[in-house]
JSON list of C-alpha atoms in Angstrom, two decimals:
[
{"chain": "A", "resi": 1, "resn": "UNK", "atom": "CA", "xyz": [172.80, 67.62, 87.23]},
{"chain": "A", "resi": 2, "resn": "UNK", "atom": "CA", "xyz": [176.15, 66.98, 89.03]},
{"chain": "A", "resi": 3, "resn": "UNK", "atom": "CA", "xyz": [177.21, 64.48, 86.67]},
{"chain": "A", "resi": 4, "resn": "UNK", "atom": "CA", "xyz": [176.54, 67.41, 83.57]},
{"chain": "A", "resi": 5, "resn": "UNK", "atom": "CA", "xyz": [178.73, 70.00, 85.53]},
{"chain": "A", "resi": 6, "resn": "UNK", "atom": "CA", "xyz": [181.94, 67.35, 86.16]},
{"chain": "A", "resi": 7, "resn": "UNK", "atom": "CA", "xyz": [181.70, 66.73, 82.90]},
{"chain": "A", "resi": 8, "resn": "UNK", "atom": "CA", "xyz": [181.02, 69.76, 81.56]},
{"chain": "A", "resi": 9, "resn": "UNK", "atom": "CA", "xyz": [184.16, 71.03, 83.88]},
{"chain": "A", "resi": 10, "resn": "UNK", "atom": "CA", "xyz": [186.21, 67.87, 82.44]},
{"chain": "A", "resi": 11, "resn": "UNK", "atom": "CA", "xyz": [186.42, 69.00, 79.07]},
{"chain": "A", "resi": 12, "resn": "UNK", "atom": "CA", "xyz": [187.36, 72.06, 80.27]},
{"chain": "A", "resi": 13, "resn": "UNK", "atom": "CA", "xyz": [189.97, 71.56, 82.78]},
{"chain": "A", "resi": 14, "resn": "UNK", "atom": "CA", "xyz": [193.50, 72.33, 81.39]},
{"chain": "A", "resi": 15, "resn": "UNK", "atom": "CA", "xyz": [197.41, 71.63, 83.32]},
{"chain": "A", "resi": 16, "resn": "UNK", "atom": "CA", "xyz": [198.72, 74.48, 84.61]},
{"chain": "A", "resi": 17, "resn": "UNK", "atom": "CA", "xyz": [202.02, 75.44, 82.55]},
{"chain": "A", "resi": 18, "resn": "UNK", "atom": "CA", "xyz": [203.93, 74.32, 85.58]},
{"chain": "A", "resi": 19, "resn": "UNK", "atom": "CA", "xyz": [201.91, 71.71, 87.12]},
{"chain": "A", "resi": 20, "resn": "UNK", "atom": "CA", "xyz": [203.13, 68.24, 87.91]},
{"chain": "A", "resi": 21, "resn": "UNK", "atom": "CA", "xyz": [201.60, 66.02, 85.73]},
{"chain": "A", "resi": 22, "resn": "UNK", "atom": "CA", "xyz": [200.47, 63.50, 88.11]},
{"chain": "A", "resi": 23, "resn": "UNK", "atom": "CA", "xyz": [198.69, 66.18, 90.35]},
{"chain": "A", "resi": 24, "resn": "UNK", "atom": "CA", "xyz": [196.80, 66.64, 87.28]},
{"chain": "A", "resi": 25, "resn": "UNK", "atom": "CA", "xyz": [195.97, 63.29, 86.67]},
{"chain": "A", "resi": 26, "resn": "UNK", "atom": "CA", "xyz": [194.84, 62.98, 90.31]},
{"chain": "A", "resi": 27, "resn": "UNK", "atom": "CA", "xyz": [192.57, 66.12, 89.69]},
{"chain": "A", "resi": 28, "resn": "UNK", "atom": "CA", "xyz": [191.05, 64.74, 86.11]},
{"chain": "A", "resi": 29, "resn": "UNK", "atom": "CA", "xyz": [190.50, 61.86, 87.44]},
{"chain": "A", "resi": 30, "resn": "UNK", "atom": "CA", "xyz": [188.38, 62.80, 90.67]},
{"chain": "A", "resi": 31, "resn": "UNK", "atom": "CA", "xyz": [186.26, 64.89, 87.49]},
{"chain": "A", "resi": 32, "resn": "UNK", "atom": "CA", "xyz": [186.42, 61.99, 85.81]},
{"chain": "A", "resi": 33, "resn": "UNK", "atom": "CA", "xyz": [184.84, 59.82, 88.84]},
{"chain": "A", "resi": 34, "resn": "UNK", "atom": "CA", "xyz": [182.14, 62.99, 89.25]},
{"chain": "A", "resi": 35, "resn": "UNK", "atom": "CA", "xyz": [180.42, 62.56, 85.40]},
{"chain": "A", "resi": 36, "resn": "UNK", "atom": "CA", "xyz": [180.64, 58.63, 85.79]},
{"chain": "A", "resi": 37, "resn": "UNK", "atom": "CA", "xyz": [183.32, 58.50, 83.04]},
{"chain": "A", "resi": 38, "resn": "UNK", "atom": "CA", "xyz": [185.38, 55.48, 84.65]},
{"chain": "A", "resi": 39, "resn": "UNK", "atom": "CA", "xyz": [183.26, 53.23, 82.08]},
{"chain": "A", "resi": 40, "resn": "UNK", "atom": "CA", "xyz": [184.38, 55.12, 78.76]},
{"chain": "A", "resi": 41, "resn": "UNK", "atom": "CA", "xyz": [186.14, 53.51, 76.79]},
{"chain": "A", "resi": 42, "resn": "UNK", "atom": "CA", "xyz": [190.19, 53.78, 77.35]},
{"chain": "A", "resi": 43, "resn": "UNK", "atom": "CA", "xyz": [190.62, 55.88, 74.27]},
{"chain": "A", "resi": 44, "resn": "UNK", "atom": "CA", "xyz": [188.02, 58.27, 75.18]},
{"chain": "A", "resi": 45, "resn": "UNK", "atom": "CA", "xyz": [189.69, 58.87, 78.60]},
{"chain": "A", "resi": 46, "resn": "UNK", "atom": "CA", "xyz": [192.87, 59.78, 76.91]},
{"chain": "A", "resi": 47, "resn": "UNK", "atom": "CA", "xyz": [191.65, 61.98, 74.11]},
{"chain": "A", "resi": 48, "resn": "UNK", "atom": "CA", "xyz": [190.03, 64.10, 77.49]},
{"chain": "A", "resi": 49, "resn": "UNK", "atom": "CA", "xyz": [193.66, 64.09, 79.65]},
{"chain": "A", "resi": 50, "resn": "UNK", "atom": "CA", "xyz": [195.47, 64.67, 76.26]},
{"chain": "A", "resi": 51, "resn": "UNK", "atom": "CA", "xyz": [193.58, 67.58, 75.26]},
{"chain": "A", "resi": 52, "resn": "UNK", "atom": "CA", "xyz": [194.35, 69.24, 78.68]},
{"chain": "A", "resi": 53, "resn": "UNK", "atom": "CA", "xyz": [197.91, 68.66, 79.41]},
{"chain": "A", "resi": 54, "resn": "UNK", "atom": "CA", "xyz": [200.09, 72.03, 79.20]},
{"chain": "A", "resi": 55, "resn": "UNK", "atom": "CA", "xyz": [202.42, 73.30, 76.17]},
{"chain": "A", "resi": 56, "resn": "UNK", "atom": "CA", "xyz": [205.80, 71.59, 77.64]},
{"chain": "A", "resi": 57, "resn": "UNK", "atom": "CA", "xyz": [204.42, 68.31, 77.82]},
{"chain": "A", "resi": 58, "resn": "UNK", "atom": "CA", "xyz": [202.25, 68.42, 75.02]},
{"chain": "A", "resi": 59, "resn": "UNK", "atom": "CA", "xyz": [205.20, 68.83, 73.00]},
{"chain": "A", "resi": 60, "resn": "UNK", "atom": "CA", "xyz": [206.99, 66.06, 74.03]},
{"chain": "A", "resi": 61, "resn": "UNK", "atom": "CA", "xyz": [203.88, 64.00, 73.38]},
{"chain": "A", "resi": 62, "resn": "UNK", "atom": "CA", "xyz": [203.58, 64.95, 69.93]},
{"chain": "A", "resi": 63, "resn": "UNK", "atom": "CA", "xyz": [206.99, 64.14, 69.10]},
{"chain": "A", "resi": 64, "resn": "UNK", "atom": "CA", "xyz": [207.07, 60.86, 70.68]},
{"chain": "A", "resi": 65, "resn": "UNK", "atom": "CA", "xyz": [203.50, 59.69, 71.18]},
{"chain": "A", "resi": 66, "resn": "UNK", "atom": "CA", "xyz": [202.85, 56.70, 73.76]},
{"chain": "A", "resi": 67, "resn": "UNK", "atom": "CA", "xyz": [202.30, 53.61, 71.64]},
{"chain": "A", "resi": 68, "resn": "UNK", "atom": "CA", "xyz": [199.68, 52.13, 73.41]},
{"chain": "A", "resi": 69, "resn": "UNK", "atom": "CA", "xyz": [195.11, 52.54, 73.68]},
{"chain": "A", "resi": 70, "resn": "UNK", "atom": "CA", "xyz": [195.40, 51.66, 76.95]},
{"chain": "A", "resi": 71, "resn": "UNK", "atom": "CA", "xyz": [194.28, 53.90, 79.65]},
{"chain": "A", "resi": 72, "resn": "UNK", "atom": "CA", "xyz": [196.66, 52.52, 82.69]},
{"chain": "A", "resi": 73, "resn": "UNK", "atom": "CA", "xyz": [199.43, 51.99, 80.30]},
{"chain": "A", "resi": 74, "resn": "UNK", "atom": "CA", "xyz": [199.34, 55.38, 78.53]},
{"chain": "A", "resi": 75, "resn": "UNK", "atom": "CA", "xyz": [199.30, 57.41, 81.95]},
{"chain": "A", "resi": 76, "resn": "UNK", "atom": "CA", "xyz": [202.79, 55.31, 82.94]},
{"chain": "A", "resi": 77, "resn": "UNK", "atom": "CA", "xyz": [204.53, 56.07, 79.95]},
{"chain": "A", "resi": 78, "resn": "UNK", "atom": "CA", "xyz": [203.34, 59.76, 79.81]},
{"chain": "A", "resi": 79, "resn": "UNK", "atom": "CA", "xyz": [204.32, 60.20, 83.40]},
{"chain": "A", "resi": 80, "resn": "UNK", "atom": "CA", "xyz": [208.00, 58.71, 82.40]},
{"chain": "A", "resi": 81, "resn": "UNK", "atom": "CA", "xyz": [208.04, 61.90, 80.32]},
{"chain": "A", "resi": 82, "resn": "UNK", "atom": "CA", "xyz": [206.47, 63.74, 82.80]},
{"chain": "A", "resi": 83, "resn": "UNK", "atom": "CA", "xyz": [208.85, 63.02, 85.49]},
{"chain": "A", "resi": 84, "resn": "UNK", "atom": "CA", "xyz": [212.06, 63.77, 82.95]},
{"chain": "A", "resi": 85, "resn": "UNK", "atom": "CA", "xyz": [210.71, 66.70, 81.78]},
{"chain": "A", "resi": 86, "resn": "UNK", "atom": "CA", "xyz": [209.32, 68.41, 85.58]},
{"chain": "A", "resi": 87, "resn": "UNK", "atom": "CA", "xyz": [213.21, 67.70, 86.83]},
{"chain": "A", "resi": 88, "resn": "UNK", "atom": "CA", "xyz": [214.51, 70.18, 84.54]},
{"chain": "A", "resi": 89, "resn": "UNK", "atom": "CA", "xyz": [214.69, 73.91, 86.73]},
{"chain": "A", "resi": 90, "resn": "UNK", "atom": "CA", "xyz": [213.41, 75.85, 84.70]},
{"chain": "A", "resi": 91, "resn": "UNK", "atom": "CA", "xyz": [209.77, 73.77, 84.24]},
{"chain": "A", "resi": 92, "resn": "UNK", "atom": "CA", "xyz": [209.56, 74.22, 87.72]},
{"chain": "A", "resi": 93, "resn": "UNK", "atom": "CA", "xyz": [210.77, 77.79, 88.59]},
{"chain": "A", "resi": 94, "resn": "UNK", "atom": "CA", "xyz": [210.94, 78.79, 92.13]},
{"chain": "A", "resi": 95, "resn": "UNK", "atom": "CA", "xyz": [207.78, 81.68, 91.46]},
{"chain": "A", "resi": 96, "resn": "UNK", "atom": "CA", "xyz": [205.84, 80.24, 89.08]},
{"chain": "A", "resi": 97, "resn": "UNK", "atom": "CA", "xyz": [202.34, 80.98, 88.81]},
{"chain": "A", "resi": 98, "resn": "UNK", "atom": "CA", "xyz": [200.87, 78.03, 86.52]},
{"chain": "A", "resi": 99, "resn": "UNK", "atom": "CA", "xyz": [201.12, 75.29, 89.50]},
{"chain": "A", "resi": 100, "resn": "UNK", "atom": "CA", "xyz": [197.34, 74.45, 89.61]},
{"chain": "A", "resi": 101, "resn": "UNK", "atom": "CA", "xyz": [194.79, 73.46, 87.05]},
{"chain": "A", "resi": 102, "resn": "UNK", "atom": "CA", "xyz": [192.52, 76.07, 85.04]},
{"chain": "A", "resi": 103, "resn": "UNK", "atom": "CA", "xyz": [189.25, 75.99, 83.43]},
{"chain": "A", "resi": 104, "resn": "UNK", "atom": "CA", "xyz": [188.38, 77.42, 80.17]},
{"chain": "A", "resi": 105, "resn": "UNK", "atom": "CA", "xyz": [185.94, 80.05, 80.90]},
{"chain": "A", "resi": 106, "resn": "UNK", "atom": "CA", "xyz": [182.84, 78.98, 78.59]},
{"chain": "A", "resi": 107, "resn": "UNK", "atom": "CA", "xyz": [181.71, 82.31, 76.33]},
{"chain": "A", "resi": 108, "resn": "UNK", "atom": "CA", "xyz": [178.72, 82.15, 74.42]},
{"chain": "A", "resi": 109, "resn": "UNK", "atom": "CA", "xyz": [179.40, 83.30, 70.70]},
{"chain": "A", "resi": 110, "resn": "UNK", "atom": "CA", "xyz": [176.57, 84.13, 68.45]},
{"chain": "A", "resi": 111, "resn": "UNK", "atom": "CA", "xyz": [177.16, 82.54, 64.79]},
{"chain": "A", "resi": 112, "resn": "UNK", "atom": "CA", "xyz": [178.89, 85.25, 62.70]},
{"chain": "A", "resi": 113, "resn": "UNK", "atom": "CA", "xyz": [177.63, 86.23, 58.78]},
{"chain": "A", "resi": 114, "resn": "UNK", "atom": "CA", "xyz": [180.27, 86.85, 56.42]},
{"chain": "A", "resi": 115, "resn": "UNK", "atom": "CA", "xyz": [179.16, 89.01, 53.45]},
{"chain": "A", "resi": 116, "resn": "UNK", "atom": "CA", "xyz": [179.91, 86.78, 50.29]},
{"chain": "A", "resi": 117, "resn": "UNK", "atom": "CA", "xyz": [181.69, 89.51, 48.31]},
{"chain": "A", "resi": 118, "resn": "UNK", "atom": "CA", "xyz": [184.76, 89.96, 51.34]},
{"chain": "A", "resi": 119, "resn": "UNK", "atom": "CA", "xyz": [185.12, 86.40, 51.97]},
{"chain": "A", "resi": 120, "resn": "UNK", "atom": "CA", "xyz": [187.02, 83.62, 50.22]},
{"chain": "A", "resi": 121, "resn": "UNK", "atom": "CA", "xyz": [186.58, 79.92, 51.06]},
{"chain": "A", "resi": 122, "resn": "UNK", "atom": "CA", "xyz": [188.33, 78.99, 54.14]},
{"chain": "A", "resi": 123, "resn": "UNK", "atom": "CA", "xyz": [189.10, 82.33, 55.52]},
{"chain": "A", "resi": 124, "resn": "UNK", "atom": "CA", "xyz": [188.01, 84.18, 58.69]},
{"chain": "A", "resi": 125, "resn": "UNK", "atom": "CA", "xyz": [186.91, 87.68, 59.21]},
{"chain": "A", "resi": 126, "resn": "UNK", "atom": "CA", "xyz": [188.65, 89.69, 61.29]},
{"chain": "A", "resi": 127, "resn": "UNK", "atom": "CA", "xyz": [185.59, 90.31, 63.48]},
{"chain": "A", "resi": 128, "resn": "UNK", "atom": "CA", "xyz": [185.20, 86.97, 64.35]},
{"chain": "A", "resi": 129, "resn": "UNK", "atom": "CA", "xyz": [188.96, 86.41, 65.15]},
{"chain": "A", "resi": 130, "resn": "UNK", "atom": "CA", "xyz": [188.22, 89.66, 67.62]},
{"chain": "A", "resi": 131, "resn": "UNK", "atom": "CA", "xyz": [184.79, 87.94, 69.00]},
{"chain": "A", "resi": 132, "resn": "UNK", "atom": "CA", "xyz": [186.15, 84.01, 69.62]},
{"chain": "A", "resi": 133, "resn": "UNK", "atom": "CA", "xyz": [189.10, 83.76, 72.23]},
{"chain": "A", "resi": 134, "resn": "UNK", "atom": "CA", "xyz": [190.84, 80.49, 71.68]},
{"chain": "A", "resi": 135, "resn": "UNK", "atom": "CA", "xyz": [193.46, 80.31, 73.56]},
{"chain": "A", "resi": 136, "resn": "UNK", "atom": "CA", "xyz": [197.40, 79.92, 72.31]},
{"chain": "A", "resi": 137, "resn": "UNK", "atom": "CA", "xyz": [197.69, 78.10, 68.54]},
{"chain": "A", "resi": 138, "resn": "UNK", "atom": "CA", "xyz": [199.77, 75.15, 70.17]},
{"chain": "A", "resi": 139, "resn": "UNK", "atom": "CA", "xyz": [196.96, 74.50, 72.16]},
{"chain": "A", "resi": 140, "resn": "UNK", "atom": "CA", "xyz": [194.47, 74.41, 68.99]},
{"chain": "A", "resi": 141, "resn": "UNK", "atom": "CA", "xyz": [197.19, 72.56, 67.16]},
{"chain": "A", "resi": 142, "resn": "UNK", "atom": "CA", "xyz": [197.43, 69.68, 70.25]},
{"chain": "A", "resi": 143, "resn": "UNK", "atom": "CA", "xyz": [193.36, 69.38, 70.31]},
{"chain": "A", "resi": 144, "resn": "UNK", "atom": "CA", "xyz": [193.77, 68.73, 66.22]},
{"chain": "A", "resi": 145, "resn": "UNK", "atom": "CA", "xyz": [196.71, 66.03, 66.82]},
{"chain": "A", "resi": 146, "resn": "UNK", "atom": "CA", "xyz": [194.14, 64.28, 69.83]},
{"chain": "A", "resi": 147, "resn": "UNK", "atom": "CA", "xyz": [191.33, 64.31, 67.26]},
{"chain": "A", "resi": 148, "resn": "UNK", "atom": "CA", "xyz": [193.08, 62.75, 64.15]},
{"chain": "A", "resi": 149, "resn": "UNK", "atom": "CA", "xyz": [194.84, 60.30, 66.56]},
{"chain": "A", "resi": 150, "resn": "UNK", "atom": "CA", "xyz": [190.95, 59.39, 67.75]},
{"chain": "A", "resi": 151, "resn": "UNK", "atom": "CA", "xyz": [189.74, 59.16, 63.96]},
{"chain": "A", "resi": 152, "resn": "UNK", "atom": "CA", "xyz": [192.90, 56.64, 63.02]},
{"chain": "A", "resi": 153, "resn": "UNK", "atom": "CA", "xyz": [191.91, 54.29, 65.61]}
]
């Protein structure tokens, strides 16, 4: 049952907007120790850090992604950026709130029915937008880079 809560808590653990990014490394991988994921396989580990790491960083990622599958390797050159990016002032403001790690609360959503005569393929009633809280679209947009990165391996 412990190992189902870390790792239920692992994919939902998220960088605070002003955390250091090896703090959170240190705090993933303590969850990561808890659900017995030190023997998943490098690329799995990183698709789990990458889909965490806050808007700032995950920026830089995108636009320069580490070239390498390996778990030791990729958490070097990410922290490279890391480091550049936490010495600018304004990452690291002197009252900043987003210094610790969050959690995505979990929500249970019941499936939605969309009458056939408002919808059009591919779209989204409005009632559903209102009922699912996702979170900010660069998030969404970083877990869709992690899993097409995943997929090309």
């Amino acid at each position: 049952m412990a190992y189902e809560k870390a790792a239920h808590l692992l994919g939902r653990m998220r960088m605070g907007e002003n955390q250091y990014f090896s703090d959170y490394v240190h705090e993933y991988e303590l969850r990561l120790l808890q659900c017995g994921g030190t023997n998943w396989s490098d690329r799995t580990k990183i698709i789990f850090l990458e889909i965490g790491i806050n808007e700032p960083l995950g920026s830089l990622l995108l636009k320069n992604p580490p070239r390498t599958n390996n778990y030791k390797k990729w958490i070097t050159s990410v922290k490279k950026m890391a480091n550049q990016l936490e010495k600018m002032p304004l990452y690291r403001p002197r009252k900043c709130a987003g210094k610790k790690t969050w959690f995505i609360e979990h929500v249970e959503v019941e499936p939605q029915k969309i009458p056939r005569s408002t919808s059009t393929p591919g779209s989204i009633s409005s009632s559903a937008i209102e009922k699912v809280k996702m979170g900010n679209l660069s998030s969404i947009n970083m877990l869709r880079e992690a899993i097409r990165r995943f997929y090309e391996c």
